[in-house]
Amino acid sequence: MRLIDDDETTIMRIVFLGAPGSGKGTQAQRLMADFSMVQISTGDLLRAAVSSGSAMGLKAKAAMDAGELVTDEIVLGIIRDRLQQGDVEQGFVLDGFPRNLAQAQALEEVLTEVGQPLDAVLLLNVDFEILMKRLTGRRTCSVTGKLLNIYFSDQAELDACTNAGGELVQRADDNEETIGNRLQVYRAQTEPLVDYYRGLTLLKTVDGEGAVDEVYGRIKSALGLSG
Ligand code: AMP
């Protein structure tokens, strides 16, 4: 499905803002599946770099394991490369980027240069206690790549992964110690972007608590999407 508005194709460029565990990745995957826009997750791109064993991946790994931010130089390099690929012309959801003011300003410059400004910044609001449970319970199916949660997903969904020969894999940084640090880093460095984007009149706030489908419905209505 394409995003249609008054018989013309509308391309949306969106940032998902929210603490680790607020559902950015899950919801971005839903938008990607239903509409022609790509999900760009700097976390996923960095994890791929770490797995590939590249020099850049090695540099990023220590910060990621500690729950700290990877340097702006590395992250901006990755984002600039990714934004040059043709598929972003379909619109995109940035998931996990920007994470501080310098990254937000750099993003604005890059997008202004290519004449593709952001349409909206969507903040997913989730209570701290729920974030902890979402993060400690989070798993990815090794076969389908589907994001699951041992506390919240249906047993049938969890079984579907294992029945397909997959394993429920926990991210290396989803342990309690690292999670605490990631949430602190969010508060100190990323949360100021809420005011920044409010000032640019791009911010839309959505209640990120409840079932995935419910939250997805709220996101679509906040973005004026139907279907
Ligand atoms: P995520 O998958 O978005 O939770 O990211 C996992 C980890 O990757 C973070 O804890 C950071 O170490 C690193 N990371 C991801 N995105 C960024 C970013 N925009 N800036 C700096 N570090 C990032």
GROMACS .gro file of C-alpha atoms and ligand atoms in nm:
model
  250
    1MET     CA    1   0.000   0.000   0.000
    2ARG     CA    2   0.120   0.351  -0.078
    3LEU     CA    3   0.030   0.654   0.121
    4ILE     CA    4  -0.239   0.828  -0.074
    5ASP     CA    5  -0.359   1.181  -0.016
    6ASP     CA    6  -0.598   1.355  -0.256
    7ASP     CA    7  -0.509   1.106  -0.530
    8GLU     CA    8  -0.144   1.189  -0.503
    9THR     CA    9   0.121   0.976  -0.344
   10THR     CA   10   0.234   1.123  -0.016
   11ILE     CA   11   0.581   1.041   0.104
   12MET     CA   12   0.627   1.060   0.480
   13ARG     CA   13   0.957   1.114   0.659
   14ILE     CA   14   0.920   1.042   1.026
   15VAL     CA   15   1.133   1.018   1.338
   16PHE     CA   16   1.026   0.781   1.616
   17LEU     CA   17   1.131   0.920   1.950
   18GLY     CA   18   1.102   0.727   2.275
   19ALA     CA   19   1.294   0.549   2.546
   20PRO     CA   20   1.449   0.208   2.483
   21GLY     CA   21   1.160  -0.039   2.500
   22SER     CA   22   0.894   0.218   2.406
   23GLY     CA   23   0.808   0.016   2.095
   24LYS     CA   24   0.983   0.218   1.823
   25GLY     CA   25   1.117  -0.089   1.640
   26THR     CA   26   0.796  -0.290   1.663
   27GLN     CA   27   0.581  -0.002   1.542
   28ALA     CA   28   0.825   0.097   1.267
   29GLN     CA   29   0.808  -0.264   1.140
   30ARG     CA   30   0.429  -0.235   1.125
   31LEU     CA   31   0.444   0.088   0.923
   32MET     CA   32   0.699  -0.068   0.692
   33ALA     CA   33   0.477  -0.372   0.634
   34ASP     CA   34   0.161  -0.169   0.563
   35PHE     CA   35   0.297   0.133   0.378
   36SER     CA   36   0.582   0.185   0.137
   37MET     CA   37   0.830   0.336   0.376
   38VAL     CA   38   1.157   0.200   0.505
   39GLN     CA   39   1.259   0.157   0.866
   40ILE     CA   40   1.605   0.292   0.941
   41SER     CA   41   1.726   0.171   1.279
   42THR     CA   42   2.074   0.290   1.375
   43GLY     CA   43   2.076   0.018   1.644
   44ASP     CA   44   2.018  -0.252   1.378
   45LEU     CA   45   2.279  -0.097   1.147
   46LEU     CA   46   2.530  -0.083   1.432
   47ARG     CA   47   2.457  -0.444   1.536
   48ALA     CA   48   2.516  -0.549   1.173
   49ALA     CA   49   2.849  -0.363   1.176
   50VAL     CA   50   2.945  -0.537   1.502
   51SER     CA   51   2.856  -0.881   1.357
   52SER     CA   52   3.054  -0.812   1.041
   53GLY     CA   53   3.363  -0.754   1.254
   54SER     CA   54   3.447  -0.429   1.070
   55ALA     CA   55   3.677  -0.173   1.233
   56MET     CA   56   3.379   0.058   1.280
   57GLY     CA   57   3.180  -0.226   1.440
   58LEU     CA   58   3.460  -0.293   1.683
   59LYS     CA   59   3.469   0.072   1.786
   60ALA     CA   60   3.092   0.078   1.834
   61LYS     CA   61   3.075  -0.246   2.034
   62ALA     CA   62   3.223  -0.121   2.361
   63ALA     CA   63   2.979   0.171   2.383
   64MET     CA   64   2.683  -0.052   2.294
   65ASP     CA   65   2.776  -0.317   2.553
   66ALA     CA   66   2.790  -0.045   2.818
   67GLY     CA   67   2.460   0.112   2.711
   68GLU     CA   68   2.638   0.436   2.615
   69LEU     CA   69   2.589   0.623   2.290
   70VAL     CA   70   2.820   0.538   2.002
   71THR     CA   71   3.010   0.847   1.881
   72ASP     CA   72   2.825   1.096   1.662
   73GLU     CA   73   3.098   1.056   1.399
   74ILE     CA   74   3.022   0.685   1.353
   75VAL     CA   75   2.645   0.719   1.372
   76LEU     CA   76   2.630   1.017   1.136
   77GLY     CA   77   2.852   0.831   0.887
   78ILE     CA   78   2.610   0.537   0.892
   79ILE     CA   79   2.305   0.761   0.856
   80ARG     CA   80   2.450   0.964   0.569
   81ASP     CA   81   2.526   0.641   0.378
   82ARG     CA   82   2.183   0.498   0.447
   83LEU     CA   83   1.999   0.814   0.341
   84GLN     CA   84   2.177   0.800   0.005
   85GLN     CA   85   2.018   0.468  -0.086
   86GLY     CA   86   1.733   0.484  -0.338
   87ASP     CA   87   1.465   0.318  -0.125
   88VAL     CA   88   1.442   0.616   0.111
   89GLU     CA   89   1.258   0.801  -0.165
   90GLN     CA   90   0.951   0.596  -0.055
   91GLY     CA   91   0.964   0.776   0.279
   92PHE     CA   92   1.123   0.649   0.597
   93VAL     CA   93   1.089   0.598   0.969
   94LEU     CA   94   1.403   0.680   1.167
   95ASP     CA   95   1.411   0.448   1.467
   96GLY     CA   96   1.667   0.528   1.736
   97PHE     CA   97   1.811   0.829   1.555
   98PRO     CA   98   1.864   1.112   1.640
   99ARG     CA   99   1.958   1.049   2.004
  100ASN     CA  100   2.107   1.385   2.098
  101LEU     CA  101   2.089   1.747   1.990
  102ALA     CA  102   2.401   1.734   1.770
  103GLN     CA  103   2.254   1.440   1.576
  104ALA     CA  104   1.919   1.619   1.539
  105GLN     CA  105   2.090   1.928   1.398
  106ALA     CA  106   2.305   1.720   1.163
  107LEU     CA  107   1.994   1.537   1.042
  108GLU     CA  108   1.819   1.865   0.972
  109GLU     CA  109   2.117   1.982   0.765
  110VAL     CA  110   2.137   1.661   0.562
  111LEU     CA  111   1.763   1.656   0.491
  112THR     CA  112   1.755   2.025   0.404
  113GLU     CA  113   2.044   1.970   0.160
  114VAL     CA  114   1.848   1.703  -0.026
  115GLY     CA  115   1.520   1.895   0.001
  116GLN     CA  116   1.349   1.622   0.205
  117PRO     CA  117   1.249   1.774   0.540
  118LEU     CA  118   1.086   1.571   0.817
  119ASP     CA  119   0.706   1.555   0.824
  120ALA     CA  120   0.664   1.452   1.187
  121VAL     CA  121   0.839   1.339   1.502
  122LEU     CA  122   0.637   1.087   1.695
  123LEU     CA  123   0.702   1.045   2.065
  124LEU     CA  124   0.599   0.710   2.217
  125ASN     CA  125   0.522   0.764   2.587
  126VAL     CA  126   0.565   0.461   2.814
  127ASP     CA  127   0.585   0.433   3.192
  128PHE     CA  128   0.926   0.337   3.340
  129GLU     CA  129   0.806   0.010   3.501
  130ILE     CA  130   0.663  -0.112   3.171
  131LEU     CA  131   0.983  -0.016   2.986
  132MET     CA  132   1.184  -0.240   3.219
  133LYS     CA  133   0.955  -0.538   3.158
  134ARG     CA  134   0.952  -0.482   2.785
  135LEU     CA  135   1.333  -0.467   2.773
  136THR     CA  136   1.411  -0.760   3.003
  137GLY     CA  137   1.149  -0.976   2.826
  138ARG     CA  138   1.239  -0.876   2.471
  139ARG     CA  139   1.348  -1.150   2.232
  140THR     CA  140   1.398  -1.174   1.854
  141CYS     CA  141   1.310  -1.489   1.661
  142SER     CA  142   1.632  -1.613   1.497
  143VAL     CA  143   1.439  -1.741   1.193
  144THR     CA  144   1.175  -1.476   1.121
  145GLY     CA  145   1.339  -1.172   1.281
  146LYS     CA  146   1.008  -1.100   1.454
  147LEU     CA  147   1.028  -0.900   1.777
  148LEU     CA  148   0.864  -1.088   2.064
  149ASN     CA  149   0.836  -1.062   2.441
  150ILE     CA  150   0.828  -1.350   2.687
  151TYR     CA  151   0.594  -1.152   2.915
  152PHE     CA  152   0.362  -0.993   2.660
  153SER     CA  153   0.353  -1.200   2.339
  154ASP     CA  154   0.089  -1.472   2.290
  155GLN     CA  155   0.218  -1.820   2.364
  156ALA     CA  156   0.113  -1.913   2.008
  157GLU     CA  157   0.347  -1.648   1.865
  158LEU     CA  158   0.637  -1.766   2.080
  159ASP     CA  159   0.565  -2.128   1.982
  160ALA     CA  160   0.549  -2.034   1.613
  161CYS     CA  161   0.912  -1.926   1.632
  162THR     CA  162   1.038  -2.241   1.804
  163ASN     CA  163   0.819  -2.462   1.582
  164ALA     CA  164   0.983  -2.300   1.278
  165GLY     CA  165   1.318  -2.414   1.414
  166GLY     CA  166   1.402  -2.071   1.551
  167GLU     CA  167   1.539  -1.960   1.883
  168LEU     CA  168   1.426  -1.668   2.096
  169VAL     CA  169   1.741  -1.460   2.107
  170GLN     CA  170   1.803  -1.191   2.369
  171ARG     CA  171   2.003  -0.884   2.270
  172ALA     CA  172   2.340  -0.856   2.442
  173ASP     CA  173   2.246  -0.515   2.585
  174ASP     CA  174   1.907  -0.624   2.720
  175ASN     CA  175   2.043  -0.717   3.063
  176GLU     CA  176   1.937  -0.523   3.374
  177GLU     CA  177   2.263  -0.340   3.429
  178THR     CA  178   2.294  -0.211   3.074
  179ILE     CA  179   1.923  -0.133   3.055
  180GLY     CA  180   1.949   0.101   3.357
  181ASN     CA  181   2.228   0.291   3.188
  182ARG     CA  182   2.043   0.309   2.856
  183LEU     CA  183   1.740   0.461   3.027
  184GLN     CA  184   1.961   0.717   3.204
  185VAL     CA  185   2.134   0.805   2.877
  186TYR     CA  186   1.788   0.850   2.721
  187ARG     CA  187   1.681   1.090   2.995
  188ALA     CA  188   2.000   1.294   2.986
  189GLN     CA  189   2.074   1.308   2.613
  190THR     CA  190   1.770   1.212   2.409
  191GLU     CA  191   1.475   1.349   2.606
  192PRO     CA  192   1.577   1.713   2.538
  193LEU     CA  193   1.482   1.643   2.176
  194VAL     CA  194   1.117   1.640   2.281
  195ASP     CA  195   1.131   2.016   2.343
  196TYR     CA  196   1.353   2.069   2.041
  197TYR     CA  197   1.099   1.909   1.805
  198ARG     CA  198   0.806   2.068   1.986
  199GLY     CA  199   0.973   2.401   1.908
  200LEU     CA  200   0.990   2.305   1.541
  201THR     CA  201   0.615   2.214   1.559
  202LEU     CA  202   0.693   1.862   1.440
  203LEU     CA  203   0.615   1.676   1.764
  204LYS     CA  204   0.319   1.439   1.799
  205THR     CA  205   0.285   1.249   2.126
  206VAL     CA  206   0.125   0.906   2.138
  207ASP     CA  207   0.042   0.687   2.440
  208GLY     CA  208   0.273   0.388   2.385
  209GLU     CA  209   0.114   0.165   2.649
  210GLY     CA  210  -0.123  -0.121   2.570
  211ALA     CA  211  -0.139  -0.383   2.297
  212VAL     CA  212   0.075  -0.342   1.983
  213ASP     CA  213  -0.237  -0.309   1.766
  214GLU     CA  214  -0.387  -0.039   1.986
  215VAL     CA  215  -0.068   0.166   1.984
  216TYR     CA  216  -0.037   0.118   1.609
  217GLY     CA  217  -0.391   0.255   1.564
  218ARG     CA  218  -0.299   0.565   1.767
  219ILE     CA  219   0.016   0.616   1.560
  220LYS     CA  220  -0.172   0.595   1.231
  221SER     CA  221  -0.431   0.844   1.346
  222ALA     CA  222  -0.165   1.081   1.480
  223LEU     CA  223   0.004   1.067   1.138
  224GLY     CA  224  -0.324   1.095   0.951
  225LEU     CA  225  -0.280   0.753   0.790
  226SER     CA  226  -0.562   0.515   0.714
  227GLY     CA  227  -0.571   0.150   0.609
  228AMP     P1  228   1.877   0.055   1.991
  228AMP     O1  229   1.867  -0.072   1.914
  228AMP     O2  230   1.818   0.171   1.918
  228AMP     O3  231   1.827   0.043   2.132
  228AMP     O4  232   2.035   0.087   2.003
  228AMP     C1  233   2.124  -0.001   2.068
  228AMP     C2  234   2.253   0.071   2.101
  228AMP     O5  235   2.314   0.117   1.981
  228AMP     C3  236   2.239   0.194   2.188
  228AMP     O6  237   2.234   0.164   2.328
  228AMP     C4  238   2.364   0.272   2.150
  228AMP     O7  239   2.478   0.217   2.212
  228AMP     C5  240   2.374   0.244   2.000
  228AMP     N1  241   2.301   0.344   1.919
  228AMP     C6  242   2.190   0.323   1.842
  228AMP     N2  243   2.149   0.435   1.781
  228AMP     C7  244   2.238   0.532   1.821
  228AMP     C8  245   2.248   0.672   1.795
  228AMP     N3  246   2.161   0.737   1.716
  228AMP     N4  247   2.352   0.738   1.853
  228AMP     C9  248   2.443   0.676   1.932
  228AMP     N5  249   2.435   0.545   1.963
  228AMP    C10  250   2.334   0.473   1.908
   0.00000   0.00000   0.00000
